[in-house]
Amino acid sequence: MKNSKSKLPTNERSYTLASFFYLVVFVLLHSLSFGQISQTKVGQTYSNSAISGSNSSWISITNANSSDDVYVVTAANLPHNGDFTDYLNITNFQFNIPLGSTISGIEVNVERSDINGKSKDSKVSIIKGGSITTLNKAQTPAWSGTDNVQNYGGNTDLWSNSWNVSDVNSAGFGFAFSANRTGGGGQPTSSKIDQVYITVYYTNPLPIQLVEFTAKCTSEVVTLKWETASEINNDYFSIERSNDGVNFETVATIKGANNSTINKAYSFIDESPLFGTSFYRLKQTDFDGKSETFKTVAVTKSGKINPSESMVVYSNHFDESLMAKVQLTESGSVEIQVIGINSGNIISQNFQAEEGMNLLELNTNGILKTGVYIIRLVKDNKVLATTKTMFVI
C-alpha cells in the first residue's frame, strides 16, 4: 500500500529532507550574513521529447506539478529489458533569483515508483536555454514499489555547467527525464511520476559595498558624506542620529541607486544638529524591505541654541551631586538629563527655574561611575544646551 502523503496545491512547494513532507511555500532561506539561499519551485511547461529508438512517450504529463497521487505514466508498456521512454521535459519554473547573485548549486527531486519494480532511470539531465545538456545523472537502482523521492545534484553541484541568474530565471531552464525497463519476464512495467521540483541554491551579495561614511561639523551644521562601490536592489538610505549612541532617530532618507556597479557619492547636511557629542549611523533598505545598518560615527558641536540660554556643570563630588549653572531667557519647568555614553539615560530630574541665572543641584545618589557623560538641559521637549564631561568618581 502506498505511503500516506500530504495533498498540496500545484503552484509552488518545498521539500524537507528530514521529514519527507511537502510545505506549501516558496522556499526562501536567508542567513543574516548573506550566505547560501535557496528557492524551490515546480515547472509550468511540460512536453515529450523523442529519443531515437524509444519505445513509449509519457501521458498526463502535467500531473508532475503536484504530489497528489495522480501520476504521469508511460503511454505503452516497456516489455523488454532495456526498453526506454522519450524524455519528459519540464521547463518554465519561474525562478526569480535576484540579479547579482551567484548560483552555487542545483538539486532536482523526482517522486516516482513502479509497483512491479521493473523501472529505473535512463537519462536525467538539466535543460539550459531550452536545450538538454549532456551530463546524465541517472541512478542505477530500480524504482521502489511505493512513491519515493530521488534527489539529483545538490547545493554545491552545478551539473558541469556555468550558470548566471538569467539562465535559471529563464523559461528555458528545466529538467529532462527518461526511464527504462530493467529485467525481462512477462510482468509489465508501471513507471509512474508524481512530482518533479527543482531547488536552486545561490549566494546573495551584500546589498551595497560601502567605501566610507563620515560626519564633520562645520559652522552650525553637520555634513555627512558616504560613498558606495556597488549597489544591488537598493531602495534608499536612512540617516539616523543619537545623543547617546544607543537610541537613534531617523533625520533623513536619501534615495539609493537601485543597481549600480560604479562608485556613487552621497551627502546630507544636518542643519539642526544636537549640541555636544552626537552619533550618526547609516542604514540601507532594499526594495523588499530588508535593511542593513553600518558603523556609527561621532561628531561634536560646541555652543548653544540660544546665546542667552546656557548651562555649566561642576561639582567636587559627582558621586553625591552635581551643580548646574543654568541661564534662561524665561521661567518654567526644565529637566536636566545625565546620560552615560555607553549606558543610556542614567539620571534625570525636573526643576522649576526662573528667568536669568539659576543654580540647580542634581542628586546623583551614588549612581554615577567613572566615565564620559552627556548632560542636557531640556525645556518643553527642546534641548536648550548640551555639554560632555568626564566624571572621575
Short mmCIF file of C-alpha atoms in Angstrom, two decimals:
data_model
loop_
_atom_site.label_atom_id
_atom_site.label_comp_id
_atom_site.label_asym_id
_atom_site.label_seq_id
_atom_site.Cartn_x
_atom_site.Cartn_y
_atom_site.Cartn_z
CA MET A 1 0.00 0.00 0.00
CA LYS A 2 1.23 3.49 -0.84
CA ASN A 3 2.69 5.68 1.92
CA SER A 4 0.36 8.46 3.15
CA LYS A 5 1.33 11.93 1.92
CA SER A 6 0.07 15.47 2.29
CA LYS A 7 -2.06 16.74 -0.58
CA LEU A 8 -0.74 20.09 -1.79
CA PRO A 9 -1.67 22.86 -4.24
CA THR A 10 0.06 22.80 -7.59
CA ASN A 11 1.86 26.13 -7.79
CA GLU A 12 4.93 26.15 -5.51
CA ARG A 13 6.23 23.77 -2.85
CA SER A 14 9.42 22.90 -0.99
CA TYR A 15 10.84 19.63 0.28
CA THR A 16 12.43 18.97 3.69
CA LEU A 17 14.83 16.04 3.71
CA ALA A 18 14.44 15.38 7.43
CA SER A 19 10.76 14.50 7.27
CA PHE A 20 9.84 13.96 3.59
CA PHE A 21 6.84 16.26 3.98
CA TYR A 22 5.93 18.96 1.47
CA LEU A 23 5.29 22.53 2.56
CA VAL A 24 3.03 24.90 0.68
CA VAL A 25 5.61 27.62 0.35
CA PHE A 26 8.05 29.21 -1.95
CA VAL A 27 11.25 28.45 -0.04
CA LEU A 28 13.49 31.42 0.58
CA LEU A 29 16.03 30.70 3.31
CA HIS A 30 18.10 33.69 4.34
CA SER A 31 21.10 33.88 6.60
CA LEU A 32 21.93 37.13 8.29
CA SER A 33 25.38 37.09 6.81
CA PHE A 34 24.05 36.86 3.24
CA GLY A 35 25.12 33.19 3.00
CA GLN A 36 23.61 30.49 0.83
CA ILE A 37 19.93 30.92 -0.02
CA SER A 38 17.54 28.65 -1.91
CA GLN A 39 14.38 28.80 -3.98
CA THR A 40 12.29 25.71 -4.73
CA LYS A 41 9.66 25.56 -7.49
CA VAL A 42 7.72 23.25 -9.78
CA GLY A 43 7.62 23.66 -13.55
CA GLN A 44 4.81 25.18 -15.57
CA THR A 45 5.51 23.78 -19.06
CA TYR A 46 5.51 20.05 -19.89
CA SER A 47 6.30 18.17 -23.11
CA ASN A 48 7.64 14.93 -24.59
CA SER A 49 10.92 14.96 -26.46
CA ALA A 50 11.62 11.98 -28.70
CA ILE A 51 14.76 9.90 -28.20
CA SER A 52 15.89 7.76 -31.12
CA GLY A 53 14.85 4.15 -30.52
CA SER A 54 12.47 4.95 -27.65
CA ASN A 55 9.51 2.65 -27.00
CA SER A 56 7.00 4.97 -25.33
CA SER A 57 6.05 8.56 -24.67
CA TRP A 58 4.67 9.94 -21.39
CA ILE A 59 0.99 10.85 -20.91
CA SER A 60 -0.87 13.02 -18.38
CA ILE A 61 2.40 14.94 -18.14
CA THR A 62 1.09 17.99 -16.22
CA ASN A 63 0.46 15.68 -13.25
CA ALA A 64 4.14 16.12 -12.36
CA ASN A 65 3.40 19.53 -10.80
CA SER A 66 1.93 18.23 -7.55
CA SER A 67 2.35 15.43 -5.02
CA ASP A 68 -1.25 14.20 -5.09
CA ASP A 69 -1.13 10.52 -6.17
CA VAL A 70 -2.22 11.48 -9.68
CA TYR A 71 0.57 10.38 -11.98
CA VAL A 72 2.48 10.90 -15.18
CA VAL A 73 2.61 7.43 -16.78
CA THR A 74 4.05 5.79 -19.88
CA ALA A 75 1.76 5.57 -22.90
CA ALA A 76 2.83 1.94 -23.52
CA ASN A 77 4.32 -0.88 -21.53
CA LEU A 78 8.07 -1.45 -21.86
CA PRO A 79 8.03 -5.24 -22.41
CA HIS A 80 11.73 -5.95 -22.99
CA ASN A 81 14.83 -5.41 -20.89
CA GLY A 82 16.42 -2.11 -21.92
CA ASP A 83 13.29 -0.58 -23.48
CA PHE A 84 13.18 3.14 -22.69
CA THR A 85 10.91 6.18 -22.88
CA ASP A 86 11.07 9.58 -24.51
CA TYR A 87 12.29 12.49 -22.45
CA LEU A 88 9.73 14.08 -20.16
CA ASN A 89 10.74 17.75 -20.45
CA ILE A 90 9.69 20.16 -17.69
CA THR A 91 10.60 23.85 -18.02
CA ASN A 92 9.40 27.35 -17.09
CA PHE A 93 10.00 27.02 -13.35
CA GLN A 94 9.63 30.79 -12.92
CA PHE A 95 12.58 31.31 -10.59
CA ASN A 96 13.25 34.91 -9.60
CA ILE A 97 16.81 34.79 -8.30
CA PRO A 98 17.98 38.39 -7.55
CA LEU A 99 20.34 39.99 -10.05
CA GLY A 100 23.95 39.92 -8.90
CA SER A 101 23.57 36.59 -7.10
CA THR A 102 25.95 33.69 -7.66
CA ILE A 103 24.42 30.30 -8.49
CA SER A 104 26.08 27.71 -6.24
CA GLY A 105 24.07 24.52 -6.77
CA ILE A 106 21.05 22.87 -8.41
CA GLU A 107 19.07 19.98 -6.96
CA VAL A 108 16.32 18.12 -8.83
CA ASN A 109 13.83 15.97 -6.92
CA VAL A 110 11.69 13.34 -8.63
CA GLU A 111 8.97 11.45 -6.79
CA ARG A 112 8.41 8.18 -8.66
CA SER A 113 7.56 4.49 -8.25
CA ASP A 114 6.92 1.19 -10.05
CA ILE A 115 4.75 -1.29 -8.20
CA ASN A 116 6.33 -4.08 -10.29
CA GLY A 117 9.91 -2.91 -9.63
CA LYS A 118 10.77 -3.02 -13.34
CA SER A 119 11.60 0.67 -13.95
CA LYS A 120 14.80 2.56 -13.40
CA ASP A 121 16.41 5.82 -14.53
CA SER A 122 17.57 6.04 -18.12
CA LYS A 123 18.54 9.70 -18.62
CA VAL A 124 18.47 12.52 -16.05
CA SER A 125 19.67 15.87 -17.36
CA ILE A 126 19.28 19.61 -16.83
CA ILE A 127 17.78 21.80 -19.56
CA LYS A 128 19.68 25.05 -20.10
CA GLY A 129 18.50 27.68 -22.57
CA GLY A 130 15.89 25.28 -23.90
CA SER A 131 18.45 22.53 -24.72
CA ILE A 132 19.07 19.27 -22.86
CA THR A 133 22.63 19.23 -21.51
CA THR A 134 24.89 16.20 -21.93
CA LEU A 135 25.52 15.26 -18.28
CA ASN A 136 23.41 12.25 -17.27
CA LYS A 137 22.80 11.77 -13.51
CA ALA A 138 20.70 8.60 -13.83
CA GLN A 139 20.77 6.38 -10.72
CA THR A 140 21.28 2.62 -11.01
CA PRO A 141 18.75 1.03 -8.59
CA ALA A 142 15.29 0.00 -9.74
CA TRP A 143 12.43 2.18 -8.56
CA SER A 144 10.66 1.35 -5.34
CA GLY A 145 7.16 -0.08 -5.34
CA THR A 146 5.90 2.88 -3.32
CA ASP A 147 6.44 6.58 -4.05
CA ASN A 148 9.91 7.69 -3.14
CA VAL A 149 11.74 10.97 -3.80
CA GLN A 150 15.11 10.69 -5.55
CA ASN A 151 17.48 13.65 -5.34
CA TYR A 152 19.88 14.56 -8.15
CA GLY A 153 22.57 17.19 -7.68
CA GLY A 154 22.80 19.34 -4.54
CA ASN A 155 23.65 22.69 -3.04
CA THR A 156 27.17 22.73 -4.50
CA ASP A 157 26.50 20.77 -7.70
CA LEU A 158 26.42 22.83 -10.92
CA TRP A 159 25.87 19.84 -13.23
CA SER A 160 29.16 20.51 -15.08
CA ASN A 161 27.86 23.85 -16.33
CA SER A 162 28.46 27.52 -15.64
CA TRP A 163 25.35 29.45 -14.59
CA ASN A 164 24.23 33.03 -14.23
CA VAL A 165 20.98 34.39 -12.85
CA SER A 166 19.38 34.82 -16.28
CA ASP A 167 19.98 31.11 -17.06
CA VAL A 168 17.87 29.84 -14.15
CA ASN A 169 15.28 32.62 -14.29
CA SER A 170 14.70 31.83 -17.96
CA ALA A 171 11.62 29.91 -19.11
CA GLY A 172 14.10 27.63 -20.94
CA PHE A 173 15.57 26.30 -17.69
CA GLY A 174 14.35 22.93 -16.51
CA PHE A 175 14.74 19.19 -16.36
CA ALA A 176 14.61 16.20 -18.76
CA PHE A 177 13.90 12.68 -17.57
CA SER A 178 13.69 9.26 -19.24
CA ALA A 179 13.03 5.81 -17.74
CA ASN A 180 13.86 2.30 -18.96
CA ARG A 181 12.90 -1.31 -18.33
CA THR A 182 15.15 -3.42 -16.16
CA GLY A 183 14.88 -7.20 -16.42
CA GLY A 184 12.69 -9.37 -18.63
CA GLY A 185 9.72 -11.62 -17.93
CA GLY A 186 6.05 -11.22 -18.66
CA GLN A 187 5.34 -8.81 -15.83
CA PRO A 188 4.58 -5.28 -17.14
CA THR A 189 6.35 -2.16 -16.03
CA SER A 190 4.36 0.51 -14.24
CA SER A 191 6.51 3.67 -14.42
CA LYS A 192 4.81 6.48 -12.52
CA ILE A 193 5.96 10.02 -11.69
CA ASP A 194 4.02 12.01 -9.09
CA GLN A 195 6.01 15.23 -8.81
CA VAL A 196 9.18 16.95 -10.03
CA TYR A 197 10.60 20.08 -8.41
CA ILE A 198 13.90 21.93 -8.52
CA THR A 199 15.81 23.76 -5.81
CA VAL A 200 18.33 26.40 -6.91
CA TYR A 201 20.95 27.41 -4.34
CA TYR A 202 22.69 30.77 -4.58
CA THR A 203 24.59 33.34 -2.60
CA ASN A 204 23.25 36.87 -2.47
CA PRO A 205 25.92 39.59 -2.35
CA LEU A 206 25.81 42.45 0.11
CA PRO A 207 23.17 44.98 -0.97
CA ILE A 208 25.80 47.70 -1.01
CA GLN A 209 29.57 47.90 -0.73
CA LEU A 210 30.24 50.91 1.44
CA VAL A 211 33.54 52.70 0.82
CA GLU A 212 33.25 55.31 3.59
CA PHE A 213 30.85 57.16 5.87
CA THR A 214 31.96 60.38 7.57
CA ALA A 215 30.47 63.19 9.66
CA LYS A 216 32.03 66.64 10.03
CA CYS A 217 30.85 69.66 11.99
CA THR A 218 31.39 72.97 10.21
CA SER A 219 29.94 76.25 11.44
CA GLU A 220 26.41 75.48 12.66
CA VAL A 221 25.77 72.30 10.66
CA VAL A 222 26.95 68.70 10.42
CA THR A 223 27.83 67.40 6.95
CA LEU A 224 27.57 63.66 6.37
CA LYS A 225 29.13 62.01 3.34
CA TRP A 226 29.25 58.44 2.14
CA GLU A 227 30.31 56.54 -0.94
CA THR A 228 29.35 53.15 -2.34
CA ALA A 229 31.34 50.94 -4.72
CA SER A 230 28.25 48.96 -5.80
CA GLU A 231 24.54 48.69 -5.02
CA ILE A 232 22.06 45.87 -5.56
CA ASN A 233 18.30 46.32 -5.14
CA ASN A 234 18.97 49.41 -3.01
CA ASP A 235 15.84 51.49 -2.43
CA TYR A 236 17.03 54.18 0.00
CA PHE A 237 19.41 55.21 2.77
CA SER A 238 18.40 56.46 6.20
CA ILE A 239 20.49 58.84 8.30
CA GLU A 240 19.96 58.10 11.99
CA ARG A 241 21.08 60.32 14.85
CA SER A 242 21.51 59.77 18.58
CA ASN A 243 22.66 61.73 21.59
CA ASP A 244 23.82 58.65 23.47
CA GLY A 245 24.90 56.14 20.81
CA VAL A 246 22.10 53.79 21.86
CA ASN A 247 18.73 55.31 20.96
CA PHE A 248 18.58 56.55 17.36
CA GLU A 249 16.03 58.55 15.39
CA THR A 250 15.79 58.96 11.61
CA VAL A 251 16.58 62.50 10.47
CA ALA A 252 16.67 61.96 6.70
CA THR A 253 16.09 59.43 3.91
CA ILE A 254 18.07 59.56 0.67
CA LYS A 255 17.10 57.70 -2.49
CA GLY A 256 19.52 54.90 -3.46
CA ALA A 257 20.75 53.99 -6.94
CA ASN A 258 18.80 50.69 -7.12
CA ASN A 259 21.51 48.75 -9.01
CA SER A 260 24.94 50.21 -9.66
CA THR A 261 28.43 48.86 -10.33
CA ILE A 262 30.23 52.21 -10.21
CA ASN A 263 31.18 54.41 -7.27
CA LYS A 264 28.35 56.65 -6.12
CA ALA A 265 28.79 59.61 -3.75
CA TYR A 266 26.07 60.87 -1.39
CA SER A 267 25.81 63.67 1.17
CA PHE A 268 23.37 65.14 3.67
CA ILE A 269 23.59 68.30 5.78
CA ASP A 270 22.02 68.24 9.24
CA GLU A 271 21.10 71.89 9.69
CA SER A 272 19.78 71.41 13.24
CA PRO A 273 22.34 69.18 14.90
CA LEU A 274 22.41 68.36 18.58
CA PHE A 275 24.94 70.14 20.72
CA GLY A 276 27.80 68.33 22.35
CA THR A 277 28.62 64.89 21.01
CA SER A 278 26.14 63.34 18.58
CA PHE A 279 26.23 59.94 16.95
CA TYR A 280 25.22 59.25 13.34
CA ARG A 281 24.81 55.97 11.53
CA LEU A 282 23.86 54.92 8.01
CA LYS A 283 21.11 52.41 7.27
CA GLN A 284 20.30 50.89 3.86
CA THR A 285 16.90 49.42 2.88
CA ASP A 286 16.17 47.11 -0.08
CA PHE A 287 13.05 47.26 -2.25
CA ASP A 288 11.87 44.09 -0.47
CA GLY A 289 12.08 45.86 2.91
CA LYS A 290 15.24 44.19 4.21
CA SER A 291 17.80 46.53 5.74
CA GLU A 292 21.43 46.70 6.86
CA THR A 293 22.91 49.15 9.35
CA PHE A 294 26.51 50.30 9.06
CA LYS A 295 29.02 51.69 11.51
CA THR A 296 28.34 54.61 13.84
CA VAL A 297 30.40 57.82 13.67
CA ALA A 298 30.58 60.58 16.27
CA VAL A 299 30.85 64.35 15.89
CA THR A 300 30.98 67.15 18.48
CA LYS A 301 29.30 70.54 18.15
CA SER A 302 30.01 73.18 20.74
CA GLY A 303 27.88 76.21 21.59
CA LYS A 304 24.20 76.53 22.45
CA ILE A 305 20.93 77.01 20.66
CA ASN A 306 20.32 80.48 22.08
CA PRO A 307 23.24 82.68 23.25
CA SER A 308 21.06 83.70 26.19
CA GLU A 309 20.50 80.09 27.28
CA SER A 310 23.42 78.13 28.67
CA MET A 311 24.49 75.56 31.22
CA VAL A 312 27.71 74.97 33.11
CA VAL A 313 28.07 71.82 35.23
CA TYR A 314 30.50 71.39 38.09
CA SER A 315 30.90 69.56 41.40
CA ASN A 316 33.55 68.34 43.78
CA HIS A 317 31.66 65.10 44.46
CA PHE A 318 29.93 63.78 41.37
CA ASP A 319 29.05 60.58 43.23
CA GLU A 320 26.82 62.64 45.57
CA SER A 321 25.51 65.52 43.44
CA LEU A 322 26.34 67.87 40.61
CA MET A 323 25.65 71.56 40.27
CA ALA A 324 24.24 73.05 37.07
CA LYS A 325 24.56 76.78 36.49
CA VAL A 326 21.71 77.49 34.07
CA GLN A 327 20.98 80.74 32.21
CA LEU A 328 17.38 81.01 30.88
CA THR A 329 15.53 83.64 28.86
CA GLU A 330 12.21 82.82 30.56
CA SER A 331 11.00 80.96 33.63
CA GLY A 332 9.46 77.50 33.52
CA SER A 333 9.99 73.82 34.20
CA VAL A 334 13.29 72.40 32.96
CA GLU A 335 14.82 68.94 33.05
CA ILE A 336 18.47 68.05 33.50
CA GLN A 337 19.47 64.71 31.97
CA VAL A 338 22.73 62.92 32.72
CA ILE A 339 23.39 60.30 30.02
CA GLY A 340 26.19 57.77 30.05
CA ILE A 341 27.56 57.40 26.53
CA ASN A 342 27.70 53.62 26.89
CA SER A 343 24.76 53.09 29.24
CA GLY A 344 21.89 55.34 28.12
CA ASN A 345 19.91 57.74 30.29
CA ILE A 346 21.25 57.34 33.83
CA ILE A 347 19.65 60.21 35.80
CA SER A 348 17.08 62.92 35.08
CA GLN A 349 15.47 65.48 37.38
CA ASN A 350 12.94 68.27 36.88
CA PHE A 351 13.32 71.77 38.30
CA GLN A 352 11.25 74.94 38.40
CA ALA A 353 13.66 77.60 37.11
CA GLU A 354 13.44 81.37 36.84
CA GLU A 355 14.35 83.76 34.06
CA GLY A 356 18.03 84.60 34.30
CA MET A 357 20.69 82.67 36.22
CA ASN A 358 19.74 79.55 38.20
CA LEU A 359 21.89 77.28 40.35
CA LEU A 360 20.37 73.80 40.31
CA GLU A 361 21.61 70.82 42.31
CA LEU A 362 21.00 67.32 40.95
CA ASN A 363 21.29 64.50 43.48
CA THR A 364 23.27 61.65 41.87
CA ASN A 365 22.66 59.20 44.76
CA GLY A 366 25.90 57.32 44.16
CA ILE A 367 24.62 56.02 40.82
CA LEU A 368 27.30 57.56 38.62
CA LYS A 369 30.50 55.68 37.85
CA THR A 370 33.72 56.93 36.34
CA GLY A 371 33.13 57.58 32.64
CA VAL A 372 32.12 60.05 29.94
CA TYR A 373 28.66 61.61 30.25
CA ILE A 374 26.46 63.91 28.22
CA ILE A 375 24.45 66.43 30.25
CA ARG A 376 21.43 68.03 28.61
CA LEU A 377 19.16 70.91 29.59
CA VAL A 378 15.66 70.30 28.25
CA LYS A 379 12.64 72.60 28.29
CA ASP A 380 9.28 71.89 26.60
CA ASN A 381 10.84 68.82 24.92
CA LYS A 382 13.50 71.05 23.35
CA VAL A 383 17.20 70.69 24.09
CA LEU A 384 18.45 74.14 25.19
CA ALA A 385 22.05 73.22 25.92
CA THR A 386 24.31 70.16 25.96
CA THR A 387 27.73 69.52 27.39
CA LYS A 388 30.01 66.48 27.60
CA THR A 389 32.31 65.78 30.52
CA MET A 390 34.37 63.05 32.15
CA PHE A 391 33.31 62.17 35.68
CA VAL A 392 36.02 60.64 37.86
CA ILE A 393 34.35 59.07 40.86
#
